[in-house]
Amino acid sequence: MSATAPLPRRIAAEFTGTAALVAVVIGSGIQASALSRDTAVALLANSLASAIGLGLLITLLGPLSGAHLNPVVTLVAWWDGRSRSAGIGWREGLAYVVAQTAGAISGAVVAEAMFGREPGVFATQVRAGGHLLVGEVVATAGLVLVIQGLGRIGRARLVPAAVAAYIAAAIWFTSSGSFANPAGTVGRAFSDSFAGIAPVSLPGFVAAQLAGGVLGIVLSVVLYGRTRAREAQVTPINTPFRAVS
């Protein structure tokens, strides 16, 4: 793993970054829905704010923790580095996932409080249906492929901008709205807002995201092989995986 900060600092970065990301997603959704009754306009505002915020967080926190901000990203980082003297161990990975999940919930609570809403109210927006789960598989697989692909061709420096651009697009082209992040999905269950998701929908979405992560790994190996380009091994912000919405 190229990020060399001590583990406590890395955990703090993952917590803070995921909290900030979820606060951006939920806060911009609340603001957009309050300013416009047009769902398309609200979604456009929400997607732009989410993508910009994500790109900035990856750039800022990448040198500290790799800016995973997403359990799928962390799992792929572990998988990608398990046969090399790189990546993260399973204990570090578990600490990352706990920090990300706690950060996501905290970010949701902060976003609700910022807009004078009652924090901690569960979302009521049920997102059910096989087509939505297919959308989550596609969204997460694409995210993994973007980051792994750039790392394998030696263009890891493009990850912050590329991930931000991909998420902005995926929010529109996937049926699910591209949650693509188990921790973020859990956090969004704590906000009964435009970006929320009812707790009953969590198991299906999280399972689809994990399946999408596996599919993304398979596609990256099929397309680019197992060898990572030399730049991908030395770029400061380039852990094998970075972020997500």
XYZ file of N, CA and C in Angstrom:
735
model
N 0.834 -1.186 0.000
C 0.000 0.000 0.000
C 0.874 1.244 0.000
N 0.585 2.171 -0.856
C 1.448 3.330 -1.006
C 1.211 4.385 0.066
N 0.004 4.430 0.662
C -0.244 5.374 1.744
C 0.534 4.920 2.968
N 1.322 5.824 3.568
C 2.251 5.431 4.628
C 1.909 6.047 5.977
N 0.803 6.712 6.128
C 0.424 7.303 7.407
C 0.189 6.200 8.433
N 0.394 6.494 9.723
C 0.111 5.501 10.768
C -1.355 5.064 10.706
N -1.628 3.847 11.156
C -2.980 3.308 11.056
C -4.039 4.197 11.715
N -3.818 4.725 12.931
C -4.854 5.590 13.520
C -5.203 6.792 12.638
N -4.196 7.362 11.994
C -4.455 8.501 11.121
C -5.229 8.062 9.876
N -4.891 6.880 9.380
C -5.618 6.359 8.214
C -7.079 6.080 8.555
N -7.301 5.512 9.741
C -8.667 5.231 10.166
C -9.446 6.540 10.311
N -8.793 7.553 10.883
C -9.439 8.858 11.026
C -9.780 9.448 9.662
N -8.884 9.253 8.702
C -9.132 9.767 7.351
C -10.318 9.062 6.710
N -10.419 7.747 6.888
C -11.540 7.002 6.318
C -12.860 7.394 6.969
N -12.835 7.576 8.285
C -14.049 8.005 8.991
C -14.482 9.390 8.514
N -13.546 10.320 8.531
C -13.857 11.706 8.165
C -14.289 11.812 6.706
N -13.558 11.129 5.833
C -13.877 11.207 4.414
C -15.233 10.622 4.080
N -15.563 9.476 4.680
C -16.864 8.866 4.405
C -17.989 9.703 4.992
N -17.762 10.270 6.179
C -18.766 11.154 6.775
C -19.013 12.359 5.876
N -17.941 12.952 5.381
C -18.073 14.117 4.510
C -18.787 13.753 3.209
N -18.445 12.598 2.649
C -19.066 12.177 1.395
C -20.571 11.992 1.561
N -20.976 11.299 2.612
C -22.406 11.075 2.829
C -23.125 12.382 3.153
N -22.461 13.263 3.890
C -23.056 14.567 4.169
C -23.282 15.357 2.878
N -22.346 15.272 1.954
C -22.492 15.950 0.662
C -23.666 15.362 -0.121
N -23.724 14.031 -0.190
C -24.787 13.362 -0.955
C -26.162 13.693 -0.379
N -26.314 13.541 0.933
C -27.612 13.780 1.555
C -27.934 15.275 1.600
N -26.954 16.085 2.002
C -27.195 17.520 2.097
C -27.578 18.143 0.769
N -26.872 17.772 -0.291
C -27.203 18.321 -1.605
C -28.569 17.833 -2.076
N -28.936 16.603 -1.689
C -30.256 16.092 -2.041
C -31.363 16.856 -1.334
N -31.158 17.136 -0.056
C -32.145 17.918 0.695
C -32.285 19.326 0.100
N -31.145 19.952 -0.165
C -31.158 21.302 -0.725
C -31.823 21.322 -2.100
N -31.473 20.363 -2.942
C -32.008 20.333 -4.304
C -33.516 20.125 -4.311
N -33.992 19.198 -3.483
C -35.428 18.926 -3.458
C -36.211 20.093 -2.856
N -35.559 20.879 -1.996
C -36.226 22.053 -1.420
C -36.314 23.200 -2.417
N -35.349 23.281 -3.318
C -35.293 24.390 -4.268
C -36.044 24.117 -5.568
N -36.279 22.848 -5.872
C -36.954 22.524 -7.131
C -37.890 21.335 -6.958
N -39.064 21.458 -7.529
C -40.012 20.339 -7.520
C -39.795 19.423 -8.713
N -38.911 19.828 -9.606
C -38.580 19.016 -10.777
C -37.556 17.968 -10.354
N -37.936 16.695 -10.413
C -37.045 15.628 -9.960
C -35.760 15.576 -10.768
N -35.864 15.831 -12.060
C -34.673 15.792 -12.909
C -33.682 16.886 -12.518
N -34.181 18.065 -12.234
C -33.306 19.162 -11.814
C -32.670 18.842 -10.466
N -33.444 18.293 -9.550
C -32.915 17.923 -8.242
C -31.836 16.848 -8.368
N -32.075 15.868 -9.243
C -31.091 14.801 -9.433
C -29.817 15.345 -10.065
N -29.963 16.281 -11.000
C -28.788 16.881 -11.631
C -27.934 17.600 -10.592
N -28.571 18.404 -9.753
C -27.841 19.128 -8.714
C -27.179 18.153 -7.740
N -27.908 17.131 -7.340
C -27.390 16.134 -6.406
C -26.204 15.371 -6.991
N -26.300 15.009 -8.264
C -25.224 14.235 -8.896
C -23.962 15.079 -9.073
N -24.118 16.349 -9.434
C -22.952 17.213 -9.610
C -22.251 17.468 -8.281
N -23.029 17.776 -7.245
C -22.431 18.022 -5.932
C -21.739 16.766 -5.409
N -22.363 15.612 -5.590
C -21.786 14.355 -5.110
C -20.484 14.045 -5.823
N -20.459 14.223 -7.132
C -19.257 13.918 -7.911
C -18.118 14.873 -7.568
N -18.423 16.164 -7.465
C -17.388 17.147 -7.132
C -16.829 16.866 -5.737
N -17.709 16.626 -4.792
C -17.267 16.341 -3.433
C -16.410 15.092 -3.368
N -16.802 14.054 -4.094
C -16.036 12.807 -4.106
C -14.641 13.012 -4.673
N -14.552 13.723 -5.796
C -13.243 13.968 -6.398
C -12.316 14.737 -5.475
N -12.852 15.737 -4.790
C -12.047 16.519 -3.859
C -11.578 15.673 -2.674
N -12.462 14.836 -2.147
C -12.098 13.997 -1.001
C -11.024 12.983 -1.366
N -11.109 12.397 -2.551
C -10.088 11.441 -2.988
C -8.739 12.134 -3.101
N -8.734 13.323 -3.692
C -7.490 14.076 -3.852
C -6.892 14.457 -2.504
N -7.739 14.876 -1.579
C -7.281 15.340 -0.274
C -6.802 14.205 0.625
N -7.536 13.104 0.650
C -7.263 12.033 1.608
C -6.496 10.855 1.019
N -6.369 10.825 -0.300
C -5.645 9.727 -0.936
C -4.255 9.495 -0.377
N -3.440 10.547 -0.177
C -2.088 10.342 0.343
C -2.059 9.811 1.775
N -3.171 9.926 2.507
C -3.205 9.442 3.889
C -3.617 7.974 3.967
N -4.801 7.670 3.451
C -5.359 6.322 3.620
C -5.631 5.608 2.304
N -5.425 6.305 1.184
C -5.854 5.763 -0.098
C -7.244 6.244 -0.453
N -7.929 6.896 0.507
C -9.284 7.421 0.282
C -10.208 6.364 -0.298
N -10.294 5.231 0.375
C -11.230 4.192 -0.074
C -12.669 4.681 0.064
N -13.056 5.068 1.285
C -14.382 5.620 1.575
C -15.505 4.663 1.201
N -15.203 3.393 1.082
C -16.146 2.425 0.527
C -15.652 1.018 0.853
N -16.440 0.178 1.541
C -15.997 -1.178 1.856
C -15.649 -2.026 0.645
N -16.352 -1.826 -0.462
C -16.014 -2.584 -1.667
C -14.608 -2.221 -2.142
N -14.292 -0.946 -2.091
C -12.970 -0.480 -2.470
C -11.905 -1.115 -1.576
N -12.188 -1.158 -0.286
C -11.249 -1.748 0.663
C -11.071 -3.239 0.414
N -12.163 -3.950 0.157
C -12.074 -5.380 -0.119
C -11.272 -5.655 -1.386
N -11.458 -4.827 -2.388
C -10.696 -5.007 -3.628
C -9.218 -4.686 -3.403
N -8.938 -3.674 -2.578
C -7.551 -3.347 -2.257
C -6.880 -4.523 -1.556
N -7.596 -5.139 -0.620
C -7.059 -6.318 0.072
C -6.820 -7.449 -0.923
N -7.804 -7.722 -1.771
C -7.691 -8.814 -2.737
C -6.528 -8.571 -3.702
N -6.408 -7.346 -4.176
C -5.396 -7.036 -5.175
C -3.979 -7.129 -4.606
N -3.822 -6.865 -3.318
C -2.490 -6.858 -2.745
C -2.135 -8.087 -1.940
N -3.057 -9.065 -1.860
C -2.816 -10.202 -0.969
C -1.656 -11.070 -1.399
N -1.336 -11.118 -2.698
C -0.247 -11.962 -3.187
C 1.037 -11.164 -3.405
N 1.001 -9.859 -3.021
C 2.184 -9.024 -3.168
C 2.500 -8.379 -1.833
N 3.625 -7.732 -1.735
C 3.976 -7.031 -0.491
C 3.391 -5.628 -0.521
N 2.138 -5.546 -0.905
C 1.440 -4.264 -1.016
C 0.019 -4.475 -0.547
N -0.779 -3.429 -0.616
C -2.154 -3.546 -0.203
C -2.281 -3.478 1.304
N -3.426 -3.929 1.811
C -3.671 -3.874 3.242
C -4.016 -5.262 3.750
N -3.710 -5.518 5.011
C -4.059 -6.781 5.633
C -5.526 -6.821 6.013
N -6.011 -8.011 6.381
C -7.437 -8.127 6.673
C -7.814 -7.365 7.938
N -6.916 -7.273 8.912
C -7.222 -6.516 10.120
C -7.355 -5.026 9.806
N -6.437 -4.512 8.983
C -6.536 -3.115 8.559
C -7.811 -2.897 7.758
N -8.115 -3.856 6.889
C -9.321 -3.752 6.083
C -10.575 -3.701 6.929
N -10.617 -4.548 7.966
C -11.768 -4.547 8.861
C -11.889 -3.206 9.582
N -10.763 -2.664 10.021
C -10.780 -1.352 10.686
C -11.281 -0.277 9.729
N -10.863 -0.347 8.471
C -11.332 0.602 7.466
C -12.860 0.520 7.325
N -13.374 -0.702 7.205
C -14.812 -0.884 6.973
C -15.626 -0.354 8.156
N -15.165 -0.632 9.373
C -15.861 -0.129 10.566
C -15.857 1.401 10.568
N -14.687 1.991 10.264
C -14.580 3.454 10.240
C -15.470 4.048 9.156
N -15.507 3.424 8.004
C -16.330 3.920 6.903
C -17.817 3.880 7.262
N -18.249 2.779 7.860
C -19.660 2.649 8.212
C -20.059 3.643 9.292
N -19.212 3.761 10.326
C -19.495 4.737 11.379
C -19.477 6.156 10.822
N -18.546 6.433 9.913
C -18.474 7.744 9.293
C -19.703 8.049 8.461
N -20.191 7.059 7.728
C -21.368 7.261 6.886
C -22.593 7.609 7.726
N -22.783 6.898 8.827
C -23.917 7.191 9.706
C -23.773 8.589 10.310
N -22.565 8.926 10.730
C -22.320 10.250 11.298
C -22.586 11.345 10.276
N -22.162 11.119 9.042
C -22.392 12.100 7.987
C -23.869 12.337 7.731
N -24.668 11.261 7.798
C -26.113 11.392 7.607
C -26.736 12.216 8.722
N -26.311 11.956 9.946
C -26.837 12.696 11.094
C -26.481 14.183 10.983
N -25.231 14.464 10.591
C -24.799 15.855 10.448
C -25.591 16.559 9.352
N -25.798 15.886 8.228
C -26.548 16.491 7.128
C -27.971 16.834 7.559
N -28.609 15.928 8.275
C -29.965 16.200 8.757
C -29.972 17.404 9.707
N -28.994 17.442 10.602
C -28.936 18.539 11.572
C -28.686 19.879 10.893
N -27.868 19.891 9.849
C -27.555 21.140 9.153
C -28.793 21.802 8.581
N -29.772 20.980 8.180
C -30.968 21.527 7.554
C -32.150 21.593 8.520
N -31.849 21.512 9.826
C -32.889 21.667 10.827
C -33.878 20.529 10.874
N -33.460 19.369 10.408
C -34.318 18.188 10.432
C -33.950 17.319 11.634
N -34.830 16.441 12.008
C -34.566 15.581 13.163
C -33.567 14.500 12.783
N -32.381 14.484 13.385
C -31.368 13.478 13.036
C -31.785 12.078 13.471
N -31.306 11.097 12.740
C -31.506 9.710 13.131
C -32.831 9.100 12.726
N -33.635 9.798 11.936
C -34.904 9.241 11.468
C -34.633 8.342 10.263
N -35.105 7.113 10.325
C -34.851 6.178 9.233
C -35.602 6.587 7.964
N -34.986 6.297 6.837
C -35.598 6.585 5.546
C -36.825 5.711 5.327
N -37.778 6.221 4.591
C -38.988 5.461 4.268
C -39.073 5.126 2.781
N -38.096 5.583 2.010
C -38.129 5.353 0.573
C -37.629 3.945 0.253
N -38.566 3.053 -0.030
C -38.216 1.672 -0.362
C -37.705 1.620 -1.795
N -36.555 1.015 -1.948
C -35.969 0.849 -3.284
C -35.886 -0.652 -3.536
N -36.934 -1.183 -4.134
C -37.052 -2.627 -4.319
C -37.230 -2.956 -5.793
N -36.889 -4.178 -6.138
C -37.049 -4.639 -7.517
C -35.746 -5.147 -8.089
N -35.828 -6.235 -8.825
C -34.625 -6.832 -9.406
C -33.877 -5.897 -10.323
N -34.600 -5.013 -11.021
C -33.926 -4.100 -11.946
C -33.018 -3.133 -11.201
N -33.405 -2.739 -9.977
C -32.558 -1.847 -9.192
C -31.298 -2.563 -8.719
N -31.429 -3.833 -8.381
C -30.262 -4.603 -7.948
C -29.296 -4.812 -9.113
N -29.841 -5.020 -10.301
C -28.981 -5.109 -11.483
C -28.233 -3.789 -11.670
N -28.938 -2.682 -11.453
C -28.305 -1.375 -11.559
C -27.149 -1.218 -10.583
N -27.310 -1.730 -9.356
C -26.229 -1.644 -8.374
C -25.038 -2.522 -8.744
N -25.313 -3.696 -9.299
C -24.218 -4.559 -9.764
C -23.423 -3.844 -10.850
N -24.125 -3.269 -11.807
C -23.468 -2.561 -12.909
C -22.695 -1.350 -12.397
N -23.311 -0.565 -11.523
C -22.664 0.646 -11.009
C -21.377 0.309 -10.263
N -21.432 -0.706 -9.401
C -20.260 -1.050 -8.598
C -19.180 -1.699 -9.442
N -19.577 -2.564 -10.370
C -18.595 -3.187 -11.255
C -17.869 -2.132 -12.083
N -18.607 -1.151 -12.562
C -17.985 -0.085 -13.345
C -17.010 0.728 -12.529
N -17.358 0.996 -11.278
C -16.465 1.744 -10.397
C -15.153 0.988 -10.183
N -15.266 -0.297 -9.893
C -14.073 -1.130 -9.706
C -13.234 -1.152 -10.980
N -13.881 -1.310 -12.116
C -13.160 -1.377 -13.381
C -12.423 -0.077 -13.688
N -13.055 1.059 -13.410
C -12.403 2.346 -13.658
C -11.112 2.467 -12.856
N -11.190 2.165 -11.571
C -10.025 2.357 -10.713
C -8.957 1.303 -10.975
N -9.376 0.056 -11.074
C -8.408 -1.007 -11.354
C -7.779 -0.832 -12.739
N -8.613 -0.459 -13.712
C -8.089 -0.289 -15.065
C -7.045 0.801 -15.137
N -7.319 1.947 -14.514
C -6.345 3.037 -14.522
C -5.062 2.633 -13.809
N -5.192 1.881 -12.712
C -4.004 1.431 -12.007
C -3.177 0.481 -12.843
N -3.835 -0.376 -13.595
C -3.128 -1.406 -14.361
C -2.467 -0.859 -15.626
N -2.938 0.287 -16.108
C -2.297 0.870 -17.294
C -1.377 2.034 -16.926
N -1.146 2.211 -15.620
C -0.193 3.227 -15.194
C -0.713 4.643 -15.206
N -2.029 4.808 -15.061
C -2.601 6.156 -15.058
C -3.387 6.420 -13.780
N -2.844 5.971 -12.670
C -3.529 6.106 -11.389
C -3.736 7.561 -10.976
N -2.919 8.479 -11.494
C -3.093 9.891 -11.142
C -4.424 10.449 -11.635
N -5.046 9.747 -12.573
C -6.325 10.208 -13.102
C -7.506 9.741 -12.260
N -7.250 8.913 -11.246
C -8.335 8.307 -10.479
C -9.303 9.328 -9.878
N -8.845 10.379 -9.184
C -9.824 11.306 -8.591
C -10.817 11.873 -9.605
N -10.320 12.369 -10.721
C -11.206 12.950 -11.731
C -12.059 11.875 -12.400
N -11.441 10.713 -12.680
C -12.166 9.652 -13.379
C -13.289 9.082 -12.528
N -13.028 8.862 -11.253
C -14.066 8.327 -10.371
C -15.203 9.330 -10.215
N -14.854 10.597 -10.045
C -15.892 11.626 -9.935
C -16.757 11.661 -11.194
N -16.116 11.600 -12.357
C -16.861 11.634 -13.617
C -17.732 10.390 -13.765
N -17.191 9.239 -13.397
C -17.958 7.996 -13.516
C -19.196 8.036 -12.626
N -19.037 8.461 -11.368
C -20.173 8.496 -10.458
C -21.241 9.474 -10.947
N -20.805 10.638 -11.467
C -21.767 11.600 -12.007
C -22.590 10.969 -13.132
N -21.918 10.194 -13.973
C -22.626 9.532 -15.077
C -23.490 8.383 -14.580
N -22.950 7.572 -13.665
C -23.659 6.377 -13.206
C -24.927 6.716 -12.440
N -24.938 7.849 -11.756
C -26.153 8.271 -11.062
C -27.301 8.401 -12.060
N -26.962 8.757 -13.295
C -27.974 8.931 -14.328
C -28.230 7.671 -15.143
N -27.183 6.889 -15.461
C -27.431 5.788 -16.402
C -27.814 4.472 -15.735
N -27.737 4.392 -14.405
C -28.162 3.162 -13.736
C -29.552 3.342 -13.136
N -30.305 2.264 -13.098
C -31.673 2.316 -12.589
C -31.719 2.603 -11.098
N -30.654 2.254 -10.376
C -30.628 2.392 -8.918
C -30.153 3.755 -8.447
N -29.577 4.543 -9.341
C -28.994 5.820 -8.947
C -27.576 5.695 -8.453
N -26.962 4.536 -8.643
C -25.553 4.297 -8.338
C -25.164 4.631 -6.898
N -25.708 3.856 -5.949
C -25.220 3.955 -4.571
C -23.790 3.416 -4.535
N -23.580 2.188 -5.000
C -22.255 1.595 -5.233
C -21.310 1.663 -4.038
N -21.860 1.655 -2.822
C -21.038 1.816 -1.630
C -21.814 1.288 -0.426
N -21.456 0.114 0.118
C -22.204 -0.438 1.247
C -22.276 0.486 2.456
N -21.161 1.121 2.818
C -21.167 2.030 3.967
C -22.065 3.232 3.687
N -21.925 3.811 2.507
C -22.757 4.942 2.138
C -24.228 4.582 2.113
N -24.532 3.368 1.679
C -25.918 2.905 1.635
C -26.497 2.818 3.042
N -25.718 2.259 3.969
C -26.161 2.192 5.362
C -26.377 3.599 5.917
N -25.456 4.500 5.649
C -25.593 5.867 6.132
C -26.849 6.538 5.597
N -27.156 6.308 4.334
C -28.313 6.949 3.715
C -29.638 6.402 4.253
N -29.592 5.264 4.944
C -30.795 4.743 5.592
C -31.181 5.584 6.802
N -30.259 6.425 7.284
C -30.510 7.280 8.441
C -30.979 8.668 8.022
N -31.487 8.797 6.812
C -31.987 10.089 6.336
C -33.239 9.885 5.497
N -34.366 10.348 5.997
C -35.616 10.240 5.250
C -35.717 11.427 4.299
N -34.888 11.375 3.258
C -34.761 12.502 2.336
C -34.661 12.000 0.904
N -34.398 12.922 0.003
C -34.274 12.625 -1.426
C -33.284 11.493 -1.692
N -32.198 11.452 -0.933
C -31.146 10.460 -1.164
C -31.257 9.240 -0.262
N -32.325 9.144 0.515
C -32.441 8.064 1.489
C -32.820 6.718 0.891
N -32.653 5.693 1.715
C -33.058 4.340 1.334
C -33.564 3.638 2.588
N -34.747 3.052 2.505
C -35.353 2.402 3.656
C -34.495 1.218 4.112
N -34.386 0.994 5.429
C -33.585 -0.118 5.941
C -33.947 -1.471 5.331
N -35.211 -1.652 4.989
C -35.629 -2.938 4.421
C -34.956 -3.202 3.079
N -34.499 -2.161 2.405
C -33.848 -2.318 1.099
C -32.347 -2.549 1.203
N -31.776 -2.416 2.408
C -30.323 -2.514 2.568
C -29.742 -3.870 2.167
N -30.298 -5.006 2.622
C -29.661 -6.288 2.297
C -29.477 -6.519 0.798
N -30.515 -6.226 0.024
C -30.421 -6.434 -1.416
C -29.391 -5.527 -2.061
N -29.362 -4.257 -1.666
C -28.417 -3.317 -2.249
C -26.975 -3.680 -1.895
N -26.735 -4.011 -0.630
C -25.374 -4.359 -0.221
C -24.898 -5.629 -0.919
N -25.777 -6.629 -1.025
C -25.404 -7.863 -1.716
C -25.081 -7.590 -3.184
N -25.881 -6.741 -3.820
C -25.638 -6.401 -5.225
C -24.320 -5.657 -5.384
N -23.992 -4.800 -4.439
C -22.731 -4.055 -4.501
C -21.528 -4.980 -4.356
N -21.629 -5.945 -3.450
C -20.533 -6.909 -3.292
C -20.375 -7.756 -4.553
N -21.498 -8.162 -5.139
C -21.437 -8.920 -6.389
C -20.829 -8.079 -7.500
N -21.184 -6.803 -7.533
C -20.597 -5.908 -8.527
C -19.105 -5.747 -8.342
N -18.651 -5.731 -7.082
C -17.215 -5.649 -6.825
C -16.480 -6.850 -7.392
N -17.047 -8.037 -7.196
C -16.431 -9.256 -7.743
C -16.408 -9.195 -9.265
N -17.518 -8.782 -9.857
C -17.575 -8.674 -11.314
C -16.545 -7.679 -11.833
N -16.378 -6.571 -11.134
C -15.392 -5.576 -11.547
C -13.980 -6.130 -11.511
N -13.664 -6.920 -10.491
C -12.341 -7.548 -10.407
C -12.122 -8.475 -11.593
N -13.124 -9.311 -11.878
C -13.011 -10.255 -12.994
C -12.795 -9.506 -14.301
N -13.566 -8.460 -14.528
C -13.427 -7.701 -15.774
C -12.047 -7.048 -15.880
N -11.537 -6.521 -14.779
C -10.227 -5.865 -14.821
C -9.116 -6.857 -15.133
N -9.232 -8.066 -14.600
C -8.213 -9.084 -14.884
C -8.313 -9.549 -16.333
N -9.544 -9.764 -16.812
C -9.739 -10.210 -18.193
C -9.214 -9.167 -19.179
N -9.494 -7.898 -18.914
C -9.124 -6.839 -19.851
C -7.664 -6.406 -19.740
N -7.126 -6.376 -18.509
C -5.803 -5.788 -18.309
C -4.768 -6.753 -17.741
N -5.198 -7.958 -17.375
C -4.260 -8.911 -16.799
C -4.018 -8.637 -15.328
N -3.144 -9.411 -14.714
C -2.894 -9.295 -13.282
C -1.755 -8.341 -12.946
N -0.927 -7.994 -13.920
C 0.236 -7.155 -13.657
C -0.143 -5.687 -13.662
N 0.266 -4.991 -12.626
C 0.007 -3.567 -12.545
C 1.194 -2.794 -13.104
N 0.898 -1.705 -13.792
C 1.964 -0.881 -14.351
C 2.806 -0.275 -13.236
N 4.056 0.067 -13.545
C 4.978 0.553 -12.519
C 4.475 1.837 -11.869
N 3.865 2.744 -12.651
C 3.365 3.996 -12.073
C 2.345 3.712 -10.984
N 1.539 2.641 -11.191
C 0.501 2.328 -10.227
C 1.080 1.903 -8.899
N 2.356 1.490 -8.874
C 2.964 1.029 -7.648
C 3.674 2.146 -6.885
N 3.868 3.289 -7.530
C 4.624 4.348 -6.862
C 3.854 5.646 -6.681
N 2.711 5.796 -7.352
C 1.952 7.030 -7.228
C 1.430 7.190 -5.811
N 1.675 8.319 -5.141
C 1.301 8.485 -3.741
C -0.165 8.231 -3.436
N -1.085 8.658 -4.296
C -2.494 8.505 -3.942
C -3.078 7.226 -4.511
N -2.224 6.300 -4.906
C -2.744 5.189 -5.636
C -2.802 3.858 -4.882
N -3.529 3.683 -3.855
C -3.762 2.343 -3.373
C -4.552 1.653 -4.460
N -4.586 0.291 -4.490
C -5.235 -0.384 -5.596
C -6.667 0.038 -5.795
N -7.230 0.746 -4.832
C -8.606 1.161 -4.984
C -8.873 2.411 -4.215
N -9.777 3.213 -4.660
C -9.989 4.480 -4.022
C -11.368 4.752 -3.494
N -12.291 5.244 -4.179
C -13.476 5.718 -3.517
C -14.798 5.317 -4.151
N -15.949 5.924 -3.476
C -17.161 5.750 -3.999
C -18.213 6.453 -3.360
N -19.549 6.646 -4.103
C -20.630 7.457 -3.625
C -21.585 6.673 -2.808
